[in-house]
Coordinates of C-alpha atoms and ligand atoms in Angstrom, one line a residue:
Chain R
M1 CA 94.3 104.0 82.6
T2 CA 92.8 102.8 79.3
D3 CA 90.4 101.4 78.0
N4 CA 92.4 97.7 77.6
T5 CA 93.7 97.6 81.4
V6 CA 91.0 98.6 83.2
N7 CA 87.5 99.0 81.3
G8 CA 85.4 96.1 80.1
S9 CA 86.0 96.9 76.7
N10 CA 89.1 96.2 74.7
T11 CA 89.1 99.2 72.0
N12 CA 92.3 98.7 71.4
T13 CA 94.1 95.5 70.3
K14 CA 98.2 94.4 70.6
P15 CA 100.5 92.3 68.3
G16 CA 100.0 89.1 69.0
G17 CA 98.2 86.2 69.9
T18 CA 97.1 86.9 72.8
S19 CA 95.5 89.6 71.9
F20 CA 91.7 88.1 70.9
V21 CA 91.4 86.3 73.9
R22 CA 92.6 88.7 76.3
S23 CA 89.1 91.0 74.7
L24 CA 87.2 88.2 75.5
L25 CA 87.9 87.8 78.4
N26 CA 87.8 91.4 79.5
A27 CA 84.4 91.5 77.5
W28 CA 83.4 87.9 79.3
S29 CA 81.1 89.4 81.5
W30 CA 78.7 90.6 79.5
L31 CA 78.4 87.4 76.9
F32 CA 78.0 86.1 80.8
L33 CA 74.9 88.7 81.3
I34 CA 73.5 87.7 77.9
L35 CA 74.3 84.0 78.6
I36 CA 72.0 84.3 81.5
L37 CA 69.6 85.9 79.8
G38 CA 69.2 83.7 76.5
F39 CA 69.5 80.5 79.5
F40 CA 66.5 82.2 80.9
E41 CA 64.8 82.6 78.0
I42 CA 64.2 79.2 76.3
Y43 CA 63.9 77.9 79.2
A44 CA 60.7 79.8 80.2
Q45 CA 59.7 79.7 76.5
T46 CA 59.9 75.7 76.4
Q47 CA 58.8 74.9 80.0
T48 CA 56.6 77.3 81.0
G49 CA 55.5 78.8 77.7
S50 CA 56.1 82.5 79.1
T51 CA 58.7 85.1 78.5
L52 CA 61.3 86.4 80.7
L53 CA 62.4 89.4 78.2
F54 CA 59.3 90.4 76.5
R55 CA 57.3 91.4 79.1
I56 CA 58.2 95.4 80.9
Y57 CA 57.1 94.2 84.4
N58 CA 59.9 91.4 84.4
L59 CA 62.2 93.5 83.7
Q60 CA 61.7 96.3 86.3
A61 CA 61.4 93.7 88.6
I62 CA 65.2 93.0 87.8
S63 CA 66.4 96.7 86.7
I64 CA 65.1 97.5 90.7
A65 CA 66.4 94.4 92.6
A66 CA 69.6 95.4 90.3
S67 CA 69.2 99.0 91.4
Q68 CA 69.7 97.7 94.8
I69 CA 73.0 96.4 94.2
L70 CA 74.0 99.5 92.8
L71 CA 73.8 101.5 95.4
L72 CA 75.6 100.0 97.6
G73 CA 78.8 98.2 95.4
L74 CA 79.4 102.0 93.7
G75 CA 81.2 103.6 96.3
L76 CA 82.3 100.2 96.9
T77 CA 83.5 100.3 93.6
L78 CA 86.2 103.2 94.4
V79 CA 87.1 102.1 97.8
I80 CA 88.2 98.4 95.8
V81 CA 89.6 100.3 93.3
A82 CA 91.5 101.8 95.6
G83 CA 93.1 98.9 97.7
H84 CA 90.6 98.8 100.2
I85 CA 87.0 97.3 101.2
D86 CA 84.0 98.7 103.3
L87 CA 81.5 96.1 104.9
S88 CA 80.0 98.5 106.7
I89 CA 77.6 99.6 104.3
A90 CA 75.2 97.0 104.9
F91 CA 73.9 99.3 107.7
S92 CA 75.3 102.4 106.5
T93 CA 72.0 101.6 104.1
G94 CA 69.9 100.5 107.4
F95 CA 71.5 103.1 109.9
A96 CA 70.2 106.0 107.1
A97 CA 67.0 104.2 106.8
V98 CA 66.0 104.5 110.2
V99 CA 67.2 107.7 111.0
M100 CA 64.6 108.7 107.9
A101 CA 62.0 106.4 109.1
L102 CA 62.1 107.7 112.5
I103 CA 61.9 111.7 111.8
I104 CA 58.7 111.2 109.6
R105 CA 57.3 109.2 112.4
T106 CA 58.5 112.4 114.8
A107 CA 57.3 114.7 112.0
G108 CA 53.4 112.7 112.3
A109 CA 51.3 111.4 109.4
D110 CA 51.0 114.9 107.8
A111 CA 54.8 115.5 107.6
G112 CA 55.3 117.8 104.4
W113 CA 57.7 117.8 101.4
V114 CA 60.1 120.0 103.5
T115 CA 60.4 117.9 106.6
V116 CA 60.6 114.5 104.1
I117 CA 63.3 115.9 102.2
L118 CA 64.9 116.9 105.6
A119 CA 64.4 113.7 107.1
M120 CA 66.3 112.3 104.4
L121 CA 69.6 114.4 104.3
A122 CA 69.2 113.1 108.6
G123 CA 69.3 110.2 107.0
L124 CA 72.3 110.7 104.2
G125 CA 74.0 112.4 107.1
A126 CA 74.3 109.4 109.5
A127 CA 76.1 107.5 106.6
A128 CA 77.7 109.3 106.0
L129 CA 79.3 109.6 109.7
V130 CA 80.1 106.1 109.4
G131 CA 82.0 106.4 106.2
A132 CA 84.1 109.7 108.4
V133 CA 84.8 107.3 110.6
N134 CA 85.8 104.8 108.5
G135 CA 87.4 106.8 107.4
W136 CA 90.0 108.2 109.8
L137 CA 90.2 105.0 110.9
V138 CA 91.8 103.7 107.0
A139 CA 94.3 107.0 106.5
I140 CA 94.9 108.5 109.8
L141 CA 94.8 105.5 112.1
N142 CA 96.6 103.2 109.5
V143 CA 93.9 100.3 110.3
P144 CA 93.7 98.2 107.5
S145 CA 90.2 98.5 105.9
F146 CA 89.0 95.0 105.9
I147 CA 89.2 95.2 110.2
G148 CA 88.3 99.0 110.6
T149 CA 84.3 98.4 108.7
L150 CA 84.0 94.8 110.1
G151 CA 83.9 97.2 113.1
T152 CA 82.0 99.9 111.8
Y153 CA 79.3 97.3 110.5
G154 CA 78.9 96.1 114.2
I155 CA 78.9 99.6 115.9
A156 CA 76.5 100.9 113.1
R157 CA 74.2 98.3 113.4
G158 CA 74.7 98.7 116.8
A159 CA 73.5 102.1 116.1
A160 CA 70.3 101.7 114.1
L161 CA 69.2 99.0 116.3
I162 CA 69.4 101.1 119.0
V163 CA 67.4 104.4 117.4
A164 CA 65.4 101.7 116.0
G165 CA 63.9 100.4 119.2
G166 CA 65.6 96.6 117.7
A167 CA 61.9 97.4 115.9
T168 CA 61.3 98.1 111.9
V169 CA 60.1 101.7 112.1
S170 CA 57.2 102.2 109.8
I171 CA 55.7 105.3 108.8
R172 CA 53.0 106.3 106.7
N173 CA 53.6 109.0 104.7
D174 CA 52.3 109.7 100.7
H175 CA 55.6 111.6 100.2
T176 CA 57.8 109.0 100.9
R177 CA 55.2 106.6 99.1
A178 CA 54.8 107.9 96.1
F179 CA 58.8 108.7 95.7
G180 CA 59.5 105.0 96.7
N181 CA 57.2 103.0 94.5
G182 CA 56.8 106.3 91.9
D183 CA 58.1 106.9 88.2
I184 CA 60.1 109.4 86.5
L185 CA 59.2 109.1 83.0
G186 CA 57.7 105.9 82.9
L187 CA 60.7 104.8 85.3
P188 CA 61.4 103.5 88.7
V189 CA 62.2 106.4 90.4
P190 CA 65.0 103.7 92.3
L191 CA 65.8 102.9 89.3
V192 CA 66.3 106.4 88.4
V193 CA 68.5 107.6 91.2
A194 CA 70.2 104.0 90.7
A195 CA 71.0 105.3 87.5
V196 CA 71.8 109.2 87.8
L197 CA 74.3 107.6 91.0
T198 CA 75.7 105.4 88.5
L199 CA 76.6 108.1 86.1
I200 CA 77.6 110.4 88.5
C201 CA 80.4 107.8 90.0
H202 CA 81.8 106.7 86.3
Y203 CA 82.2 109.8 85.5
L204 CA 84.2 110.4 88.6
L205 CA 86.1 107.2 88.4
K206 CA 86.9 107.3 84.5
H207 CA 86.9 111.1 83.7
T208 CA 88.6 113.0 86.4
R209 CA 91.9 113.6 88.1
F210 CA 89.9 112.8 91.4
G211 CA 89.4 108.6 89.6
A212 CA 92.7 108.5 88.3
H213 CA 94.4 109.4 91.5
T214 CA 92.2 106.1 93.2
Y215 CA 93.5 104.3 90.2
A216 CA 96.8 105.4 90.9
L217 CA 95.6 104.6 94.9
G218 CA 95.4 100.8 94.3
A219 CA 98.5 100.7 92.0
N220 CA 100.8 102.0 94.4
R221 CA 100.8 104.8 97.1
A222 CA 103.4 106.1 96.8
S223 CA 103.7 107.3 93.3
V224 CA 100.2 109.3 94.4
E225 CA 101.8 110.7 97.3
R226 CA 104.7 111.8 95.7
A227 CA 103.0 113.5 93.3
G228 CA 101.9 115.6 95.9
V229 CA 98.2 114.1 96.3
N230 CA 97.2 114.6 100.0
V231 CA 96.1 110.6 100.1
K232 CA 94.5 110.6 103.5
K233 CA 92.0 112.8 102.3
H234 CA 91.5 110.9 98.8
L235 CA 91.2 108.1 101.4
I236 CA 88.6 110.0 103.4
L237 CA 86.3 110.8 100.8
L238 CA 86.6 107.4 98.9
F239 CA 85.0 106.3 102.2
I240 CA 82.5 108.7 102.7
L241 CA 81.2 108.1 99.6
S242 CA 81.5 104.4 99.2
A243 CA 78.5 105.0 102.0
F244 CA 76.6 108.2 100.7
T245 CA 76.0 106.0 97.8
A246 CA 74.9 103.1 100.9
G247 CA 73.3 105.5 102.8
I248 CA 71.1 106.6 99.6
G249 CA 70.1 103.3 99.3
G250 CA 68.9 103.1 102.4
L251 CA 66.2 106.5 101.7
I252 CA 64.7 104.1 98.9
Y253 CA 64.4 101.1 101.0
T254 CA 62.5 103.0 103.5
S255 CA 60.0 105.2 100.5
R256 CA 60.1 101.7 99.0
F257 CA 58.0 100.3 101.9
S258 CA 57.2 102.4 103.8
A259 CA 59.7 101.6 107.0
G260 CA 63.5 101.9 108.1
A261 CA 64.9 98.0 108.6
A262 CA 67.9 98.5 110.7
N263 CA 69.0 95.0 108.6
A264 CA 67.8 96.8 105.2
G265 CA 71.2 96.5 103.6
E266 CA 73.1 92.9 105.4
P267 CA 71.3 90.7 102.5
I268 CA 73.0 93.1 99.6
L269 CA 76.5 93.0 100.8
L270 CA 77.5 90.2 99.6
Y271 CA 76.2 90.3 96.2
A272 CA 77.4 94.1 96.4
V273 CA 80.5 92.6 97.1
A274 CA 80.0 90.1 94.4
A275 CA 78.8 92.6 92.0
V276 CA 82.0 95.2 92.2
F277 CA 84.6 91.8 91.8
I278 CA 82.0 89.9 89.3
G279 CA 82.7 93.6 87.1
G280 CA 86.2 93.6 87.3
A281 CA 88.0 94.6 89.9
S282 CA 90.6 92.6 91.9
L283 CA 90.9 92.5 95.7
T284 CA 94.4 94.3 95.5
G285 CA 93.0 97.1 93.6
G286 CA 94.0 99.2 90.1
Q287 CA 91.5 97.5 88.7
G288 CA 87.6 97.6 88.0
T289 CA 85.3 99.4 86.4
I290 CA 81.3 101.1 87.0
T291 CA 80.8 99.2 83.8
G292 CA 82.3 96.5 85.4
T293 CA 80.0 96.7 88.3
V294 CA 76.5 97.2 86.3
I295 CA 77.2 94.3 84.2
G296 CA 77.5 92.3 87.7
A297 CA 74.8 93.7 89.3
F298 CA 72.3 93.1 87.0
I299 CA 73.6 88.9 86.4
I300 CA 73.1 88.5 90.1
A301 CA 70.0 90.4 89.8
V302 CA 68.9 88.4 86.5
I303 CA 69.9 84.9 88.7
Q304 CA 67.6 85.2 91.3
F305 CA 64.3 87.0 89.3
G306 CA 65.1 84.0 86.8
L307 CA 65.0 81.0 89.3
V308 CA 61.7 82.6 91.1
F309 CA 60.7 83.0 88.4
C310 CA 61.3 79.9 85.8
G311 CA 59.9 78.1 89.3
L312 CA 63.3 76.8 90.8
P313 CA 63.6 76.8 94.2
P314 CA 65.3 80.0 95.2
Y315 CA 68.1 79.1 97.2
W316 CA 70.0 78.1 93.9
Q317 CA 70.4 81.9 93.6
F318 CA 72.9 81.2 96.9
V319 CA 74.7 78.3 95.2
A320 CA 74.9 80.4 91.3
V321 CA 75.9 83.2 92.6
G322 CA 78.8 81.4 94.8
L323 CA 79.9 79.9 91.7
V324 CA 79.9 83.2 89.0
I325 CA 81.6 84.8 91.9
I326 CA 84.9 81.8 91.6
V327 CA 84.4 82.3 87.9
A328 CA 85.1 85.8 87.6
V329 CA 88.1 85.2 90.2
L330 CA 89.7 82.3 87.9
V331 CA 88.9 84.5 84.8
D332 CA 91.0 87.8 86.2
Q333 CA 93.6 85.5 87.6
S334 CA 94.3 84.1 83.6
K335 CA 93.9 87.7 82.6
D336 CA 97.3 88.2 85.0
R337 CA 99.5 85.8 84.1
L338 CA 98.5 86.6 80.4
M339 CA 99.9 90.2 81.4
G340 CA 102.6 88.7 83.5
G341 CA 103.6 86.9 80.0
K342 CA 104.5 90.4 78.4
S343 CA 106.1 91.7 80.3
Chain J
M1 CA 129.7 130.6 88.4
T2 CA 127.0 130.4 91.3
A3 CA 125.1 127.6 92.0
L4 CA 122.2 125.6 91.2
L5 CA 121.6 124.0 94.2
K6 CA 123.7 124.7 97.9
I7 CA 123.6 122.2 100.7
D8 CA 124.9 124.3 104.0
G9 CA 125.2 121.7 106.9
L10 CA 122.2 119.3 106.6
R11 CA 122.0 117.0 110.4
K12 CA 119.1 114.4 110.8
R13 CA 118.4 112.9 114.1
F14 CA 116.3 109.8 113.8
G15 CA 115.9 109.5 118.1
G16 CA 119.2 108.7 119.4
N17 CA 120.7 108.7 116.0
E18 CA 121.6 111.6 114.0
A19 CA 122.1 109.5 110.7
V20 CA 123.4 112.5 108.6
K21 CA 126.2 115.3 110.7
N22 CA 127.2 118.3 108.3
V23 CA 126.7 118.0 105.1
S24 CA 127.8 120.6 102.5
F25 CA 127.8 120.9 99.2
E26 CA 126.6 122.1 95.5
V27 CA 125.6 121.4 92.5
N28 CA 126.1 123.7 89.0
P29 CA 124.0 123.5 86.1
G30 CA 124.8 120.8 83.6
E31 CA 126.9 119.3 86.4
C32 CA 126.4 115.4 87.6
V33 CA 127.2 115.2 91.3
V34 CA 127.4 111.7 92.5
L35 CA 126.6 111.2 96.6
A36 CA 128.3 107.2 96.5
G37 CA 128.7 105.6 100.2
D38 CA 128.3 102.3 102.3
N39 CA 124.7 100.9 102.9
G40 CA 123.9 102.9 106.2
A41 CA 125.7 105.9 104.9
G42 CA 122.6 109.4 105.2
K43 CA 122.8 109.2 100.6
S44 CA 119.1 108.2 100.8
T45 CA 118.7 110.9 104.3
V46 CA 120.8 113.5 102.3
I47 CA 118.7 113.3 99.6
K48 CA 114.7 113.4 101.7
M49 CA 116.1 116.6 102.8
I50 CA 116.6 118.4 99.8
S51 CA 113.3 116.8 97.9
G52 CA 110.9 117.9 101.6
V53 CA 110.2 114.8 101.8
Y54 CA 112.1 115.1 105.3
Q55 CA 113.2 118.6 107.3
P56 CA 116.5 118.7 108.3
T57 CA 117.7 118.5 112.7
D58 CA 119.6 121.6 111.7
G59 CA 120.6 122.8 108.0
K60 CA 119.4 124.3 104.4
V61 CA 118.5 124.3 101.4
Y62 CA 119.3 126.9 98.8
M63 CA 117.5 126.7 95.4
N64 CA 119.0 129.9 92.9
G65 CA 119.5 131.2 96.3
A66 CA 116.5 130.8 97.5
L67 CA 115.2 129.4 100.5
L68 CA 113.7 125.5 100.0
T69 CA 113.9 124.0 103.2
G70 CA 110.8 123.8 105.5
K71 CA 108.8 123.2 101.9
T72 CA 106.6 120.3 100.9
P73 CA 106.9 118.3 98.8
E74 CA 105.1 119.6 96.1
A75 CA 106.5 123.0 96.9
V76 CA 110.3 122.0 96.8
R77 CA 109.1 120.3 92.9
T78 CA 106.6 123.1 92.2
A79 CA 110.3 125.3 92.5
G80 CA 112.1 122.4 90.4
I81 CA 113.2 119.9 92.1
E82 CA 112.3 116.5 91.1
T83 CA 113.4 113.6 92.2
I84 CA 113.0 110.3 91.3
Y85 CA 113.5 107.3 93.5
Q86 CA 114.5 103.8 94.5
D87 CA 111.3 102.5 93.4
L88 CA 110.3 105.2 90.2
A89 CA 107.1 105.7 91.9
L90 CA 104.9 104.7 89.4
A91 CA 101.4 103.3 88.9
D92 CA 101.3 100.2 86.8
N93 CA 98.0 100.0 85.4
L94 CA 98.4 103.2 84.1
D95 CA 99.7 105.0 81.0
P96 CA 102.7 106.2 80.6
G97 CA 100.9 109.6 80.0
L98 CA 98.9 109.3 83.3
N99 CA 101.9 108.8 85.2
L100 CA 103.8 111.7 83.6
Y101 CA 101.3 113.3 85.1
L102 CA 100.3 112.4 87.7
G103 CA 99.4 114.7 90.6
R104 CA 99.3 118.0 88.3
E105 CA 96.5 115.6 85.2
A106 CA 96.0 117.9 81.6
V107 CA 92.1 118.3 82.3
K108 CA 89.7 119.2 79.3
H109 CA 86.0 121.0 79.8
V110 CA 82.9 119.2 78.1
L111 CA 79.7 121.2 79.4
R112 CA 81.7 122.5 81.4
F113 CA 82.6 119.6 83.4
P114 CA 86.4 118.9 83.6
Y115 CA 87.7 115.9 82.3
L116 CA 91.0 113.7 81.9
D117 CA 92.6 114.9 78.1
R118 CA 94.1 112.0 78.0
K119 CA 95.2 112.4 75.1
K120 CA 96.9 115.9 75.5
M121 CA 98.9 113.5 77.9
R122 CA 99.5 110.6 75.7
E123 CA 100.4 112.8 72.8
D124 CA 102.9 114.3 76.2
A125 CA 104.4 111.6 77.2
A126 CA 105.5 109.7 73.4
K127 CA 107.3 113.2 72.8
V128 CA 109.1 113.3 75.9
M129 CA 109.9 109.4 75.5
L130 CA 111.1 110.2 71.9
S131 CA 113.6 112.9 73.4
L132 CA 115.3 110.8 75.7
G133 CA 115.4 108.1 72.0
I134 CA 112.3 105.9 73.0
V135 CA 109.7 104.7 71.1
V136 CA 106.6 104.3 72.9
P137 CA 105.4 101.1 71.5
D138 CA 101.5 102.1 72.8
P139 CA 100.9 104.9 74.0
A140 CA 97.6 103.7 76.1
A141 CA 99.4 100.6 77.2
P142 CA 99.8 100.1 81.7
V143 CA 103.2 101.0 82.0
R144 CA 103.6 97.4 83.7
E145 CA 103.9 96.0 79.5
M146 CA 106.9 98.5 79.4
S147 CA 110.9 97.2 79.9
G148 CA 113.1 98.3 83.2
G149 CA 114.9 101.2 81.1
Q150 CA 111.6 101.9 79.8
R151 CA 110.2 103.0 83.1
Q152 CA 112.8 104.2 84.4
A153 CA 112.7 106.4 80.9
I154 CA 109.6 107.6 82.2
A155 CA 110.2 108.6 85.2
I156 CA 113.0 110.8 84.0
A157 CA 110.8 112.2 81.4
R158 CA 108.8 113.5 84.9
A159 CA 111.7 115.5 85.0
I160 CA 112.1 116.7 81.3
H161 CA 108.1 116.9 81.1
W162 CA 108.5 119.5 84.3
Q163 CA 111.2 121.5 83.2
A164 CA 113.2 120.4 86.4
G165 CA 116.4 122.4 87.0
I166 CA 117.6 119.7 89.9
V167 CA 116.8 115.9 88.8
I168 CA 117.8 113.5 91.9
M169 CA 118.3 109.4 90.7
D170 CA 118.8 107.0 94.1
E171 CA 120.2 104.8 92.5
P172 CA 118.8 104.3 89.1
T173 CA 120.6 100.8 88.2
A174 CA 119.9 98.7 91.2
A175 CA 117.0 97.0 89.6
L176 CA 118.6 96.2 85.9
G177 CA 120.2 94.5 83.6
V178 CA 124.1 95.6 81.4
P179 CA 121.8 97.5 78.5
E180 CA 119.3 99.1 80.3
Q181 CA 122.1 100.4 82.6
R182 CA 123.3 101.8 79.8
E183 CA 120.0 103.7 78.4
V184 CA 119.8 105.5 81.8
M185 CA 123.3 106.2 81.4
A186 CA 122.8 107.6 78.3
L187 CA 119.7 109.1 79.4
I188 CA 121.9 111.0 82.6
E189 CA 124.5 112.4 79.8
R190 CA 121.4 114.2 77.9
L191 CA 119.6 115.5 80.8
K192 CA 123.1 117.3 81.5
K193 CA 123.4 118.4 78.1
Q194 CA 119.9 120.4 78.3
G195 CA 121.8 122.6 81.4
V196 CA 119.8 120.0 84.4
G197 CA 121.9 119.7 87.1
I198 CA 121.9 116.1 88.5
I199 CA 122.5 114.3 92.1
L200 CA 123.1 111.1 91.8
I201 CA 123.2 108.1 94.1
S202 CA 125.2 105.3 93.5
H203 CA 126.9 102.4 94.7
N204 CA 128.2 101.0 91.5
L205 CA 132.2 102.3 90.9
P206 CA 131.7 101.9 86.8
D207 CA 128.9 104.0 87.0
I208 CA 129.5 106.8 89.4
F209 CA 132.9 107.1 87.0
A210 CA 131.1 106.9 83.8
A211 CA 128.5 109.6 85.5
A212 CA 130.2 111.8 87.4
D213 CA 131.2 115.7 87.3
R214 CA 132.4 115.0 91.4
I215 CA 131.6 112.3 93.5
I216 CA 130.6 113.8 97.0
V217 CA 131.5 110.2 98.9
L218 CA 129.7 110.0 102.8
A219 CA 130.7 107.5 105.9
R220 CA 128.1 107.4 109.1
G221 CA 127.0 110.6 107.8
V222 CA 129.7 112.8 107.0
V223 CA 131.5 113.9 104.2
A224 CA 134.0 111.7 103.9
G225 CA 135.5 113.5 101.0
E226 CA 135.1 115.0 97.8
R227 CA 137.0 114.2 94.2
R228 CA 136.6 114.8 90.5
P229 CA 136.6 111.5 88.7
A230 CA 140.4 112.2 86.6
E231 CA 142.3 113.3 89.8
T232 CA 141.2 110.1 91.6
N233 CA 140.9 106.1 91.0
D234 CA 138.1 103.3 92.6
E235 CA 140.8 102.3 95.5
E236 CA 140.0 105.4 96.7
I237 CA 136.9 106.2 96.5
V238 CA 136.5 102.8 97.8
R239 CA 138.4 103.5 101.4
M240 CA 137.0 107.0 101.7
M241 CA 133.1 105.3 101.4
M242 CA 134.6 102.8 104.2
G243 CA 134.8 105.7 106.7
A244 CA 138.7 105.7 106.0
T245 CA 139.9 109.4 106.8
L246 CA 141.4 111.3 103.9
Ligands
ATP401 N1 112.8 107.0 108.9 C1 113.8 106.5 110.0 N2 114.3 106.5 111.1 C2 114.9 105.8 111.4 N3 116.3 106.0 111.3 C3 116.8 106.2 109.7 C4 115.2 106.6 109.0 N4 115.5 106.3 107.8 C5 117.2 106.6 107.6 N5 117.5 105.6 108.7 C6 119.0 105.5 109.4 O1 119.4 105.9 108.9 C7 121.1 106.3 108.4 C8 121.1 106.2 107.1 O2 120.0 105.6 106.1 P1 120.1 106.1 105.0 O3 118.4 105.0 104.6 O4 120.1 107.4 104.8 O5 121.4 105.6 104.0 P2 121.7 105.5 103.0 O6 122.9 106.1 102.7 O7 120.1 105.5 101.9 O8 122.1 104.1 102.4 P3 121.4 102.7 101.3 O9 123.0 102.6 100.2 O10 121.6 101.5 102.0 O11 120.5 102.9 100.3 C9 120.3 104.3 108.9 O12 120.8 104.1 110.4 C10 119.3 104.1 109.0 O13 119.1 103.2 109.9
MG402 MG1 118.9 105.0 99.9

């Protein structure tokens, strides 16, 4: 796996006239992000006389929206690179959020740090359980991941609603509020958490043997199997990772809003999937990067925020994100065609 | 001369179907043994029992006198038997270096964190490929951009790089054009010169006669005969493949 195959940036220009077009296609998501930022900035300046880009508050809001998408999309990227999908993350988030909130509420208003951390670990455990079930279904029982995780999507949703008694579990706790709405070095905590997880997932996918096996698994399962890699264990770990990052999304949700909701992650699921594909992943696996997913998440966050900011009807965001997904797939296809022409 | 690989009375039963019945043969260093046989004769099943993918119902495999039977595919590979399957099992999205090292990737440490050592893997791949007479134009490009013969060479390079004593090839030329088939036959000659023992599975009579030091014909799971190329001809081999008794 090299920069010019699975990464956004093309460092090794190849001979032949297609190389320029190819690097353009590889960089399209960057260009697109710059383009929409430019569009909203010009619109804001000319139509409303304000600025989108040059106010810290706006950038923070965009980053927080992007972090939410990222927390669901990071582990998902690895799952998709391996040639699978994980739909259940929507409710791994919700399950984690609800479990954490319930424990803190049960402990009472003056629950201390230790209780909060234990509640968070329990929330993560609940999410990881969903991931382990996914892994078991896909790796051991050979259930196609789309179907298997659609099943656990329902199960996790039900479990979260049952545990929460069908309602939002609100809490009153200073520690969680400080965690969810505080700053670290001037940056909002959700952003810092997402950034750290992004770095970890990037390292894992790009620089470790685990990552190399994930790419190989997406291209040709037999290649890794015969190389002696324990593919079943690898798949189970991937699904646990995916549930885990989504679960952290749930912890952040509960902390930010002082409430755990079963459907905390549901509205973000499609955006997370979209971010991964906009970032260059392919449905057949073997392609995709964390860098790409980050750009994808920011593209979506900018569209969401920009439309509202410019006073355009927010419903346009669905149309806009839908269009971007289709463009991403078209770009991916033309890339394939260029590559196919070479071999 | 002691045999490098000794196969003794292998049997494999799939349910009620006995796909391989009592197959025995030996492979010496630098020797190419061709397993010939019609479709379904049991050739692939025999090599899967050698490489550890299948456990034999009965019989044993020895490498340098040590028992291999019962070991996992990884352990068999570590013991020095590299198998190149019909479909090559390359990861098309990765570069030749990672394909060479797949499952045993080279790693360096940066601030105590392990990092893939892509540079070393790429350089090693280019070096081994060069020893096979193949220049890799762009060592960072994914192998999907390479020709069929070059891809075959990567699979063979794996065997050389990991210093296999035995290389097993299942129909290596089946999916290739004529010039690439020649490349592969040349690669086999080079492997032999390096003292590697080869088991080659083939349907193709010209290939069989070009590469073989010994031809072992399988028919319906049993060894129908064993010949040196000089003491036989196309017709006899075909007759044995069809299951006529010797
Ligand atoms: N995993 C399996 N389960 C059941 N039967 C099998 C299995 N693998 C092989 N067989 C049967 O064993 C017999 C021998 O198959 P094998 O693949 O070894 O033949 P082959 O000589 O390699 O043929 P070909 O030239 O077509 O590759 C066939 O009848 C096949 O159907
Ligand atoms: Mg076969």
